[in-house]
mmCIF file of C-alpha atoms in Angstrom:
data_model
loop_
_atom_site.group_PDB
_atom_site.id
_atom_site.type_symbol
_atom_site.label_atom_id
_atom_site.label_comp_id
_atom_site.label_asym_id
_atom_site.label_seq_id
_atom_site.Cartn_x
_atom_site.Cartn_y
_atom_site.Cartn_z
ATOM 1 C CA UNK A 63 0.026 0.632 -0.131
ATOM 2 C CA UNK A 64 1.274 3.024 -0.871
ATOM 3 C CA UNK A 65 0.138 5.790 1.910
ATOM 4 C CA UNK A 66 1.750 9.486 2.216
ATOM 5 C CA UNK A 67 0.253 9.768 6.191
ATOM 6 C CA UNK A 68 2.790 7.453 7.572
ATOM 7 C CA UNK A 69 2.068 7.968 11.202
ATOM 8 C CA UNK A 70 -1.305 5.504 11.749
ATOM 9 C CA UNK A 71 -4.278 6.959 11.317
ATOM 10 C CA UNK A 72 -6.114 7.486 14.345
ATOM 11 C CA UNK A 73 -10.089 5.714 15.588
ATOM 12 C CA UNK A 74 -11.496 7.453 18.226
ATOM 13 C CA UNK A 75 -14.074 3.944 19.462
ATOM 14 C CA UNK A 76 -15.928 4.161 22.351
ATOM 15 C CA UNK A 77 -20.243 4.109 24.133
ATOM 16 C CA UNK A 78 -21.497 7.165 22.738
ATOM 17 C CA UNK A 79 -21.799 9.860 25.462
ATOM 18 C CA UNK A 80 -18.832 8.613 26.558
ATOM 19 C CA UNK A 81 -16.916 12.014 25.329
ATOM 20 C CA UNK A 82 -15.418 10.808 21.970
ATOM 21 C CA UNK A 83 -16.618 14.102 20.518
ATOM 22 C CA UNK A 84 -15.530 16.245 22.347
ATOM 23 C CA UNK A 85 -11.716 13.794 22.423
ATOM 24 C CA UNK A 86 -12.226 14.304 18.151
ATOM 25 C CA UNK A 87 -12.513 18.186 18.978
ATOM 26 C CA UNK A 88 -9.468 18.424 20.816
ATOM 27 C CA UNK A 89 -7.278 16.473 18.260
ATOM 28 C CA UNK A 90 -9.138 17.795 15.305
ATOM 29 C CA UNK A 91 -7.136 21.242 17.122
ATOM 30 C CA UNK A 92 -4.324 20.298 16.936
ATOM 31 C CA UNK A 93 -1.731 21.361 13.211
ATOM 32 C CA UNK A 94 -0.764 17.459 12.361
ATOM 33 C CA UNK A 95 -4.078 15.403 13.105
ATOM 34 C CA UNK A 96 -7.561 16.061 10.782
ATOM 35 C CA UNK A 97 -10.063 14.940 12.256
ATOM 36 C CA UNK A 98 -13.902 16.417 11.638
ATOM 37 C CA UNK A 99 -18.088 15.725 12.234
ATOM 38 C CA UNK A 100 -19.032 12.126 11.740
ATOM 39 C CA UNK A 101 -18.372 10.035 8.254
ATOM 40 C CA UNK A 102 -19.988 7.226 9.520
ATOM 41 C CA UNK A 103 -16.070 5.516 7.051
ATOM 42 C CA UNK A 104 -16.106 3.031 9.630
ATOM 43 C CA UNK A 105 -19.506 1.533 10.628
ATOM 44 C CA UNK A 106 -20.243 1.149 7.346
ATOM 45 C CA UNK A 107 -17.181 -1.074 5.872
ATOM 46 C CA UNK A 108 -17.836 -3.244 8.796
ATOM 47 C CA UNK A 109 -21.968 -3.197 7.990
ATOM 48 C CA UNK A 110 -20.810 -4.565 4.587
ATOM 49 C CA UNK A 111 -18.954 -7.173 6.113
ATOM 50 C CA UNK A 112 -21.723 -8.200 7.850
ATOM 51 C CA UNK A 113 -23.177 -11.680 7.321
ATOM 52 C CA UNK A 114 -25.778 -13.750 9.501
ATOM 53 C CA UNK A 115 -25.111 -17.702 10.564
ATOM 54 C CA UNK A 116 -27.269 -19.358 8.658
ATOM 55 C CA UNK A 117 -27.810 -23.550 8.760
ATOM 56 C CA UNK A 118 -24.689 -25.273 9.369
ATOM 57 C CA UNK A 119 -22.452 -22.346 10.347
ATOM 58 C CA UNK A 120 -22.320 -21.026 7.263
ATOM 59 C CA UNK A 121 -21.820 -17.340 6.921
ATOM 60 C CA UNK A 122 -24.290 -16.089 4.647
ATOM 61 C CA UNK A 123 -22.863 -12.863 3.756
ATOM 62 C CA UNK A 124 -20.477 -10.810 1.352
ATOM 63 C CA UNK A 125 -17.200 -12.782 1.802
ATOM 64 C CA UNK A 126 -18.386 -15.426 1.915
ATOM 65 C CA UNK A 127 -20.866 -14.817 -1.448
ATOM 66 C CA UNK A 128 -16.646 -13.107 -2.931
ATOM 67 C CA UNK A 129 -14.783 -16.169 -1.841
ATOM 68 C CA UNK A 130 -17.368 -17.950 -3.541
ATOM 69 C CA UNK A 131 -17.367 -16.606 -6.379
ATOM 70 C CA UNK A 132 -13.760 -16.770 -6.461
ATOM 71 C CA UNK A 133 -12.575 -13.638 -4.863
ATOM 72 C CA UNK A 134 -11.143 -13.607 -1.595
ATOM 73 C CA UNK A 135 -11.978 -12.040 1.799
ATOM 74 C CA UNK A 136 -8.450 -11.073 1.805
ATOM 75 C CA UNK A 137 -9.474 -8.842 -1.270
ATOM 76 C CA UNK A 138 -12.214 -7.569 -0.196
ATOM 77 C CA UNK A 139 -11.569 -6.236 3.250
ATOM 78 C CA UNK A 140 -7.913 -4.944 1.565
ATOM 79 C CA UNK A 141 -10.385 -2.298 -1.421
ATOM 80 C CA UNK A 142 -12.654 -1.213 1.426
ATOM 81 C CA UNK A 143 -9.584 -0.776 3.573
ATOM 82 C CA UNK A 144 -8.223 1.064 0.757
ATOM 83 C CA UNK A 145 -11.296 2.787 0.281
ATOM 84 C CA UNK A 146 -10.656 4.259 3.749
ATOM 85 C CA UNK A 147 -7.946 5.588 2.966
ATOM 86 C CA UNK A 148 -7.605 7.483 0.030
ATOM 87 C CA UNK A 149 -10.764 9.215 0.933
ATOM 88 C CA UNK A 150 -9.877 10.326 4.612
ATOM 89 C CA UNK A 151 -6.092 10.566 2.702
ATOM 90 C CA UNK A 152 -7.808 13.143 0.147
ATOM 91 C CA UNK A 153 -10.488 14.345 2.567
ATOM 92 C CA UNK A 154 -6.831 15.142 5.249
ATOM 93 C CA UNK A 155 -4.378 16.239 3.123
ATOM 94 C CA UNK A 156 -7.544 18.940 1.511
ATOM 95 C CA UNK A 157 -7.675 20.481 5.135
ATOM 96 C CA UNK A 158 -3.430 20.080 4.790
ATOM 97 C CA UNK A 159 -2.986 18.321 7.673
ATOM 98 C CA UNK A 160 -0.719 15.112 7.644
ATOM 99 C CA UNK A 161 -2.612 12.853 9.492
ATOM 100 C CA UNK A 162 -6.363 11.797 10.400
ATOM 101 C CA UNK A 163 -8.139 10.310 13.303
ATOM 102 C CA UNK A 164 -12.013 9.263 12.313
ATOM 103 C CA UNK A 165 -14.724 8.934 14.976
ATOM 104 C CA UNK A 166 -18.569 8.374 14.180
ATOM 105 C CA UNK A 167 -20.820 7.470 17.781
ATOM 106 C CA UNK A 168 -22.241 4.164 16.832
ATOM 107 C CA UNK A 169 -18.333 2.506 15.847
ATOM 108 C CA UNK A 170 -17.848 0.902 18.999
ATOM 109 C CA UNK A 171 -20.839 -1.308 18.292
ATOM 110 C CA UNK A 172 -18.653 -2.826 15.037
ATOM 111 C CA UNK A 173 -15.225 -2.934 17.035
ATOM 112 C CA UNK A 174 -15.328 -6.502 16.328
ATOM 113 C CA UNK A 175 -15.458 -6.090 12.198
ATOM 114 C CA UNK A 176 -13.464 -2.854 12.363
ATOM 115 C CA UNK A 177 -10.621 -4.257 14.073
ATOM 116 C CA UNK A 178 -11.213 -7.528 10.905
ATOM 117 C CA UNK A 179 -10.694 -4.948 8.188
ATOM 118 C CA UNK A 180 -8.077 -2.638 9.422
ATOM 119 C CA UNK A 181 -6.451 -5.124 11.269
ATOM 120 C CA UNK A 182 -3.818 -3.454 13.087
ATOM 121 C CA UNK A 183 -3.576 -0.355 10.225
ATOM 122 C CA UNK A 184 -5.463 2.213 12.804
ATOM 123 C CA UNK A 185 -4.400 3.722 15.747
ATOM 124 C CA UNK A 186 -7.503 3.252 18.624
ATOM 125 C CA UNK A 187 -7.956 5.367 21.215
ATOM 126 C CA UNK A 188 -10.714 4.017 22.992
ATOM 127 C CA UNK A 189 -12.649 6.499 25.348
ATOM 128 C CA UNK A 190 -14.331 4.859 28.372
ATOM 129 C CA UNK A 191 -17.114 6.602 30.885
ATOM 130 C CA UNK A 192 -18.906 5.510 33.563
ATOM 131 C CA UNK A 193 -21.751 3.370 32.994
ATOM 132 C CA UNK A 194 -24.789 4.972 34.329
ATOM 133 C CA UNK A 195 -23.146 8.431 33.492
ATOM 134 C CA UNK A 196 -23.181 6.599 30.202
ATOM 135 C CA UNK A 197 -26.809 5.743 29.948
ATOM 136 C CA UNK A 198 -27.674 8.782 31.697
ATOM 137 C CA UNK A 199 -26.538 10.669 28.927
ATOM 138 C CA UNK A 200 -27.283 8.491 26.421
ATOM 139 C CA UNK A 201 -31.155 8.128 27.350
ATOM 140 C CA UNK A 202 -30.425 12.126 27.137
ATOM 141 C CA UNK A 203 -29.712 12.282 24.180
ATOM 142 C CA UNK A 204 -32.551 9.488 22.927
ATOM 143 C CA UNK A 205 -35.812 12.097 24.354
ATOM 144 C CA UNK A 206 -34.066 14.667 22.539
ATOM 145 C CA UNK A 207 -33.173 13.321 19.000
ATOM 146 C CA UNK A 208 -36.950 11.732 19.369
ATOM 147 C CA UNK A 209 -35.502 8.684 18.134
ATOM 148 C CA UNK A 210 -32.784 5.274 18.896
ATOM 149 C CA UNK A 211 -30.140 5.052 16.618
ATOM 150 C CA UNK A 212 -31.018 1.552 14.786
ATOM 151 C CA UNK A 213 -26.953 0.118 17.358
ATOM 152 C CA UNK A 214 -29.217 1.060 20.859
ATOM 153 C CA UNK A 215 -32.288 -0.125 19.299
ATOM 154 C CA UNK A 216 -31.062 -3.321 19.180
ATOM 155 C CA UNK A 217 -31.545 -3.554 22.799
ATOM 156 C CA UNK A 218 -34.171 -1.637 23.136
ATOM 157 C CA UNK A 219 -36.254 -4.227 21.318
ATOM 158 C CA UNK A 220 -34.651 -6.927 24.221
ATOM 159 C CA UNK A 221 -35.320 -4.699 26.745
ATOM 160 C CA UNK A 222 -38.256 -2.120 28.127
ATOM 161 C CA UNK A 223 -36.589 0.006 30.315
ATOM 162 C CA UNK A 224 -34.337 2.613 28.164
ATOM 163 C CA UNK A 225 -31.729 2.087 30.665
ATOM 164 C CA UNK A 226 -31.983 -1.284 31.361
ATOM 165 C CA UNK A 227 -31.198 -1.690 27.400
ATOM 166 C CA UNK A 228 -28.803 0.734 27.732
ATOM 167 C CA UNK A 229 -26.907 -0.312 30.956
ATOM 168 C CA UNK A 230 -26.990 -4.142 28.493
ATOM 169 C CA UNK A 231 -25.595 -2.511 25.773
ATOM 170 C CA UNK A 232 -22.153 -0.495 26.810
ATOM 171 C CA UNK A 233 -20.754 -3.618 28.840
ATOM 172 C CA UNK A 234 -21.427 -5.624 25.163
ATOM 173 C CA UNK A 235 -19.296 -2.549 23.624
ATOM 174 C CA UNK A 236 -17.435 -2.700 26.935
ATOM 175 C CA UNK A 237 -16.240 -6.046 26.386
ATOM 176 C CA UNK A 238 -15.390 -5.278 22.859
ATOM 177 C CA UNK A 239 -12.845 -2.760 24.179
ATOM 178 C CA UNK A 240 -11.936 -5.939 26.007
ATOM 179 C CA UNK A 241 -10.591 -7.964 23.980
ATOM 180 C CA UNK A 242 -8.934 -4.621 21.210
ATOM 181 C CA UNK A 243 -7.108 -4.050 24.239
ATOM 182 C CA UNK A 244 -5.604 -7.614 25.213
ATOM 183 C CA UNK A 245 -4.987 -8.595 21.504
ATOM 184 C CA UNK A 246 -3.881 -5.174 21.072
ATOM 185 C CA UNK A 247 -1.796 -3.242 23.236
ATOM 186 C CA UNK A 248 0.669 -1.034 21.775
ATOM 187 C CA UNK A 249 -2.407 -0.082 19.440
ATOM 188 C CA UNK A 250 -4.576 1.013 22.347
ATOM 189 C CA UNK A 251 -5.183 3.679 24.326
ATOM 190 C CA UNK A 252 -7.195 4.715 27.176
ATOM 191 C CA UNK A 253 -8.893 7.526 27.871
ATOM 192 C CA UNK A 254 -10.932 7.895 30.637
ATOM 193 C CA UNK A 255 -13.824 10.110 30.359
ATOM 194 C CA UNK A 256 -13.311 11.256 34.057
ATOM 195 C CA UNK A 257 -10.125 12.205 33.949
ATOM 196 C CA UNK A 258 -10.437 14.424 30.346
ATOM 197 C CA UNK A 259 -12.680 16.377 31.696
ATOM 198 C CA UNK A 260 -11.127 16.962 34.893
ATOM 199 C CA UNK A 261 -7.700 17.087 33.223
ATOM 200 C CA UNK A 262 -7.693 17.883 29.820
ATOM 201 C CA UNK A 263 -4.011 19.099 28.841
ATOM 202 C CA UNK A 264 -2.824 16.483 31.476
ATOM 203 C CA UNK A 265 -4.555 13.578 29.154
ATOM 204 C CA UNK A 266 -4.447 15.087 25.375
ATOM 205 C CA UNK A 267 -0.332 15.391 25.903
ATOM 206 C CA UNK A 268 -0.471 11.635 27.529
ATOM 207 C CA UNK A 269 -2.662 10.647 24.400
ATOM 208 C CA UNK A 270 -0.360 12.363 21.697
ATOM 209 C CA UNK A 271 3.879 11.570 23.289
ATOM 210 C CA UNK A 272 1.403 7.815 22.485
ATOM 211 C CA UNK A 273 0.388 8.490 19.060
ATOM 212 C CA UNK A 274 3.956 10.674 18.875
ATOM 213 C CA UNK A 275 2.684 14.273 17.837
ATOM 214 C CA UNK A 276 4.633 17.252 19.200
ATOM 215 C CA UNK A 277 2.311 19.399 21.697
ATOM 216 C CA UNK A 278 1.106 22.231 21.241
ATOM 217 C CA UNK A 279 0.048 25.119 23.253
ATOM 218 C CA UNK A 280 -3.088 26.214 23.751
ATOM 219 C CA UNK A 281 -4.832 23.697 21.924
ATOM 220 C CA UNK A 282 -7.765 22.528 23.861
ATOM 221 C CA UNK A 283 -9.703 27.146 24.295
ATOM 222 C CA UNK A 284 -8.074 26.607 21.015
ATOM 223 C CA UNK A 285 -10.266 23.755 20.887
ATOM 224 C CA UNK A 286 -13.617 24.643 21.966
ATOM 225 C CA UNK A 287 -13.371 27.703 20.529
ATOM 226 C CA UNK A 288 -13.751 26.691 16.978
ATOM 227 C CA UNK A 289 -16.555 27.579 14.774
ATOM 228 C CA UNK A 290 -19.495 25.902 13.914
ATOM 229 C CA UNK A 291 -19.611 21.871 13.728
ATOM 230 C CA UNK A 292 -17.620 20.267 10.693
ATOM 231 C CA UNK A 293 -20.063 17.024 9.473
ATOM 232 C CA UNK A 294 -21.799 14.817 11.464
ATOM 233 C CA UNK A 295 -21.798 15.072 15.639
ATOM 234 C CA UNK A 296 -22.877 15.506 18.354
ATOM 235 C CA UNK A 297 -25.314 18.468 19.176
ATOM 236 C CA UNK A 298 -24.637 18.274 22.902
ATOM 237 C CA UNK A 299 -21.194 18.299 22.694
ATOM 238 C CA UNK A 300 -20.909 21.035 20.268
ATOM 239 C CA UNK A 301 -22.610 22.975 22.750
ATOM 240 C CA UNK A 302 -19.244 22.416 25.185
ATOM 241 C CA UNK A 303 -17.461 25.514 24.738
ATOM 242 C CA UNK A 304 -15.642 24.557 27.601
ATOM 243 C CA UNK A 305 -14.363 21.428 29.413
ATOM 244 C CA UNK A 306 -15.642 20.789 33.007
ATOM 245 C CA UNK A 307 -17.053 18.106 35.705
ATOM 246 C CA UNK A 308 -20.005 18.776 35.200
ATOM 247 C CA UNK A 309 -21.722 15.542 34.343
ATOM 248 C CA UNK A 310 -18.835 13.208 36.139
ATOM 249 C CA UNK A 311 -21.641 11.986 38.329
ATOM 250 C CA UNK A 312 -25.093 11.715 37.496
ATOM 251 C CA UNK A 313 -26.016 8.417 37.948
ATOM 252 C CA UNK A 314 -26.087 8.944 41.720
ATOM 253 C CA UNK A 315 -29.320 11.274 40.359
ATOM 254 C CA UNK A 316 -31.231 8.064 40.047
ATOM 255 C CA UNK A 317 -33.883 6.551 42.358
ATOM 256 C CA UNK A 318 -32.359 3.711 44.320
ATOM 257 C CA UNK A 319 -35.050 1.472 42.686
ATOM 258 C CA UNK A 320 -33.238 1.495 39.144
ATOM 259 C CA UNK A 321 -29.236 2.317 40.634
ATOM 260 C CA UNK A 322 -30.925 -1.551 42.255
ATOM 261 C CA UNK A 323 -32.015 -2.996 38.498
ATOM 262 C CA UNK A 324 -28.738 -1.441 36.734
ATOM 263 C CA UNK A 325 -26.390 -2.909 39.042
ATOM 264 C CA UNK A 326 -26.184 -6.496 38.766
ATOM 265 C CA UNK A 327 -25.628 -5.523 34.841
ATOM 266 C CA UNK A 328 -22.830 -3.221 35.084
ATOM 267 C CA UNK A 329 -21.271 -3.797 38.224
ATOM 268 C CA UNK A 330 -18.547 -6.649 37.297
ATOM 269 C CA UNK A 331 -18.003 -4.253 34.439
ATOM 270 C CA UNK A 332 -17.514 -1.186 36.168
ATOM 271 C CA UNK A 333 -15.306 -2.976 38.194
ATOM 272 C CA UNK A 334 -13.376 -4.934 35.193
ATOM 273 C CA UNK A 335 -12.750 -0.772 34.312
ATOM 274 C CA UNK A 336 -11.552 -0.209 37.662
ATOM 275 C CA UNK A 337 -14.653 2.285 38.338
ATOM 276 C CA UNK A 338 -15.767 1.543 41.700
ATOM 277 C CA UNK A 339 -18.716 -1.268 41.962
ATOM 278 C CA UNK A 340 -22.267 -0.014 42.379
ATOM 279 C CA UNK A 341 -22.687 -0.757 46.413
ATOM 280 C CA UNK A 342 -26.709 -0.232 47.738
ATOM 281 C CA UNK A 343 -27.584 -0.889 50.656
ATOM 282 C CA UNK A 344 -30.442 -4.004 51.230
ATOM 283 C CA UNK A 345 -32.436 -5.567 48.909
ATOM 284 C CA UNK A 346 -34.801 -4.674 46.357
ATOM 285 C CA UNK A 347 -37.409 -7.809 47.334
ATOM 286 C CA UNK A 348 -41.119 -7.926 46.428
ATOM 287 C CA UNK A 349 -41.782 -6.621 50.082
ATOM 288 C CA UNK A 350 -39.075 -2.955 49.856
ATOM 289 C CA UNK A 351 -40.787 -2.704 46.063
ATOM 290 C CA UNK A 352 -44.598 -2.501 47.346
ATOM 291 C CA UNK A 353 -42.825 0.144 50.278
ATOM 292 C CA UNK A 354 -40.991 2.532 47.653
ATOM 293 C CA UNK A 355 -44.541 1.954 45.553
ATOM 294 C CA UNK A 356 -46.773 2.548 48.698
ATOM 295 C CA UNK A 357 -43.612 6.211 49.738
ATOM 296 C CA UNK A 358 -44.571 7.477 46.058
ATOM 297 C CA UNK A 359 -47.382 7.743 45.418
ATOM 298 C CA UNK A 360 -47.410 9.393 49.152
ATOM 299 C CA UNK A 361 -44.704 11.490 47.902
ATOM 300 C CA UNK A 362 -47.217 12.614 44.901
ATOM 301 C CA UNK A 363 -50.094 13.270 46.931
ATOM 302 C CA UNK A 364 -47.478 14.928 49.389
ATOM 303 C CA UNK A 365 -46.907 17.469 46.077
ATOM 304 C CA UNK A 366 -50.582 17.862 45.390
ATOM 305 C CA UNK A 367 -51.571 18.784 49.024
ATOM 306 C CA UNK A 368 -49.021 21.654 49.213
ATOM 307 C CA UNK A 369 -50.004 22.167 45.209
ATOM 308 C CA UNK A 370 -53.737 22.906 46.598
ATOM 309 C CA UNK A 371 -52.740 24.723 49.481
ATOM 310 C CA UNK A 372 -50.552 26.897 47.351
ATOM 311 C CA UNK A 373 -54.252 27.655 45.254
ATOM 312 C CA UNK A 374 -56.742 28.234 47.659
ATOM 313 C CA UNK A 375 -54.456 30.913 49.899
ATOM 314 C CA UNK A 376 -54.838 34.228 49.388
ATOM 315 C CA UNK A 377 -53.303 36.485 47.867
ATOM 316 C CA UNK A 378 -50.815 38.754 50.188
ATOM 317 C CA UNK A 379 -52.244 42.120 50.886
ATOM 318 C CA UNK A 380 -50.265 44.564 49.529
ATOM 319 C CA UNK A 381 -48.000 46.519 51.986
ATOM 320 C CA UNK A 382 -49.051 49.684 53.238
ATOM 321 C CA UNK A 383 -46.254 52.107 52.134
ATOM 322 C CA UNK B 167 -28.636 6.976 63.388
ATOM 323 C CA UNK B 168 -29.939 10.036 63.269
ATOM 324 C CA UNK B 169 -29.359 12.183 60.171
ATOM 325 C CA UNK B 170 -27.594 14.658 59.522
ATOM 326 C CA UNK B 171 -27.557 17.678 57.948
ATOM 327 C CA UNK B 172 -23.605 16.366 56.000
ATOM 328 C CA UNK B 173 -25.451 13.358 54.912
ATOM 329 C CA UNK B 174 -28.500 15.135 53.523
ATOM 330 C CA UNK B 175 -26.355 18.130 51.571
ATOM 331 C CA UNK B 176 -24.084 15.126 50.043
ATOM 332 C CA UNK B 177 -28.583 13.689 48.867
ATOM 333 C CA UNK B 178 -30.109 16.536 47.919
ATOM 334 C CA UNK B 179 -26.532 17.691 45.475
ATOM 335 C CA UNK B 180 -26.430 14.460 44.635
ATOM 336 C CA UNK B 181 -29.807 13.332 43.217
ATOM 337 C CA UNK B 182 -30.487 16.626 42.197
ATOM 338 C CA UNK B 183 -28.643 15.753 38.617
ATOM 339 C CA UNK B 184 -26.650 19.155 38.051
ATOM 340 C CA UNK B 185 -25.398 22.310 39.871
ATOM 341 C CA UNK B 186 -27.152 23.023 42.982
ATOM 342 C CA UNK B 187 -26.131 26.953 43.913
ATOM 343 C CA UNK B 188 -26.514 28.338 47.777
ATOM 344 C CA UNK B 189 -28.582 25.109 49.250
ATOM 345 C CA UNK B 190 -29.133 26.265 52.747
ATOM 346 C CA UNK B 191 -31.468 25.438 55.682
ATOM 347 C CA UNK B 192 -34.540 26.780 54.098
ATOM 348 C CA UNK B 193 -34.436 26.085 51.140
ATOM 349 C CA UNK B 194 -37.045 24.843 49.013
ATOM 350 C CA UNK B 195 -36.645 20.936 47.962
ATOM 351 C CA UNK B 196 -39.549 19.409 45.598
ATOM 352 C CA UNK B 197 -41.440 22.232 46.494
ATOM 353 C CA UNK B 198 -39.632 24.284 43.871
ATOM 354 C CA UNK B 199 -38.698 21.703 41.669
ATOM 355 C CA UNK B 200 -34.589 20.552 42.488
ATOM 356 C CA UNK B 201 -35.209 17.161 43.161
ATOM 357 C CA UNK B 202 -38.361 15.542 42.138
ATOM 358 C CA UNK B 203 -40.818 13.051 44.229
ATOM 359 C CA UNK B 204 -38.858 10.038 43.226
ATOM 360 C CA UNK B 205 -36.295 11.154 45.189
ATOM 361 C CA UNK B 206 -38.320 11.653 48.082
ATOM 362 C CA UNK B 207 -38.224 7.986 48.057
ATOM 363 C CA UNK B 208 -35.382 7.511 48.278
ATOM 364 C CA UNK B 209 -35.008 9.996 50.290
ATOM 365 C CA UNK B 210 -37.364 8.040 52.924
ATOM 366 C CA UNK B 211 -36.841 5.129 52.321
ATOM 367 C CA UNK B 212 -32.828 6.417 52.996
ATOM 368 C CA UNK B 213 -34.975 8.268 56.335
ATOM 369 C CA UNK B 214 -36.536 5.060 57.822
ATOM 370 C CA UNK B 215 -32.756 3.026 56.894
ATOM 371 C CA UNK B 216 -30.896 4.600 59.445
ATOM 372 C CA UNK B 217 -33.017 6.216 62.177
ATOM 373 C CA UNK B 218 -35.293 2.507 62.123
ATOM 374 C CA UNK B 219 -38.689 4.476 62.417
ATOM 375 C CA UNK B 220 -41.068 3.547 59.850
ATOM 376 C CA UNK B 221 -42.818 7.354 58.321
ATOM 377 C CA UNK B 222 -46.421 7.467 59.101
ATOM 378 C CA UNK B 223 -48.231 8.404 55.672
ATOM 379 C CA UNK B 224 -49.752 10.793 57.215
ATOM 380 C CA UNK B 225 -46.119 11.960 58.120
ATOM 381 C CA UNK B 226 -44.910 12.315 54.037
ATOM 382 C CA UNK B 227 -46.202 16.015 53.535
ATOM 383 C CA UNK B 228 -44.470 18.767 52.266
ATOM 384 C CA UNK B 229 -43.911 20.233 55.859
ATOM 385 C CA UNK B 230 -42.333 17.479 57.128
ATOM 386 C CA UNK B 231 -39.985 17.170 53.479
ATOM 387 C CA UNK B 232 -39.720 20.137 52.448
ATOM 388 C CA UNK B 233 -37.018 21.094 53.058
ATOM 389 C CA UNK B 234 -33.456 20.584 54.910
ATOM 390 C CA UNK B 235 -34.191 22.018 57.822
ATOM 391 C CA UNK B 236 -38.300 20.358 57.870
ATOM 392 C CA UNK B 237 -36.543 16.993 57.557
ATOM 393 C CA UNK B 238 -33.278 17.444 60.736
ATOM 394 C CA UNK B 239 -36.000 19.090 62.505
ATOM 395 C CA UNK B 240 -39.011 15.796 61.255
ATOM 396 C CA UNK B 241 -36.568 12.994 62.061
ATOM 397 C CA UNK B 242 -34.753 14.046 65.772
ATOM 398 C CA UNK B 243 -38.458 15.219 66.894
ATOM 399 C CA UNK B 244 -39.456 11.979 65.837
ATOM 400 C CA UNK B 245 -36.245 9.822 66.829
ATOM 401 C CA UNK B 246 -36.808 11.445 70.472
ATOM 402 C CA UNK B 247 -40.850 9.423 70.114
ATOM 403 C CA UNK B 248 -39.458 6.959 69.462
ATOM 404 C CA UNK B 249 -36.771 7.226 72.326
ATOM 405 C CA UNK B 250 -39.698 7.776 74.394
#
């Protein structure tokens, strides 16, 4: 392969709402790295080679189909790789950069297929965030866009409670990241969202060193001060003009009952990635659940009573001067 | 063991799910929408767990629960009754 761009391109991967857009914007501010809005290139390639396992374990898809017609799997994945590299090399050159980074929010769901196509020709930057903060933020995002991306809808179709669905989806993506890390540690760099938003410069310095790029003064401020979004992206992340840690720990606002449902799903993965597992007192027995239900009715009644009392209360007499 | 002011401030800040401005003993919690009624359920279960008494249906009111000051007064009064 004859690429003018020598340093391996970068794939920023993680679960949606984990800080991938923030990191993309920060990298795009670097004079050597072109990291624009979402192109969907990697996930589109992954979908292209998707195969359904049918009778006797046969994988029915384009790779198997073309192989039977005389074109090897490597040939097909090589051509896909070339298509992506050509398009992105060209775009990087057009904007005067020597290297590119690709980030599309849903890439994390296609990570195994992306790796199958791009093997070790990409450097992977994995952005991870506390699973429950991700769930809270994803719920907000889906409500705002009034839909579920197909990759998430699959989970919502299986679990009637969206937060439960997102928790399962997060675990699956984190497991794909774990496989990636295990197989190619030297090609992988992990950015923890909670560190990124509390010490962006430190994280970025370390990441750039890993990528073999030099640090540039004013990178963080310059990245967020830039104007309109360049391509598709996350509307919420574009609203950021400063990096701050306000969105860390939002999961604590979830009700005790919800946390009890989510904890068993996310706890093993939280622990594996160095987060404290969700620790709750006692069990959610049927008696506890019923007591909580009774209290929720009483809480509603208390609020309604207070509102009714405020409405019937006569307005205060104007004060005489 | 009665609830402390610090525990309640921490609870409110966590449940608010975002920045909380000035928070004193008289800040309205539920009537102002600072935290929602699901959090009231969590608050009452926390009171029951920490203070070892069951909150009566008639005690679930904003008069008892709508500010940190009110919660502390309510909990202290009920704990005193329990101790007798």
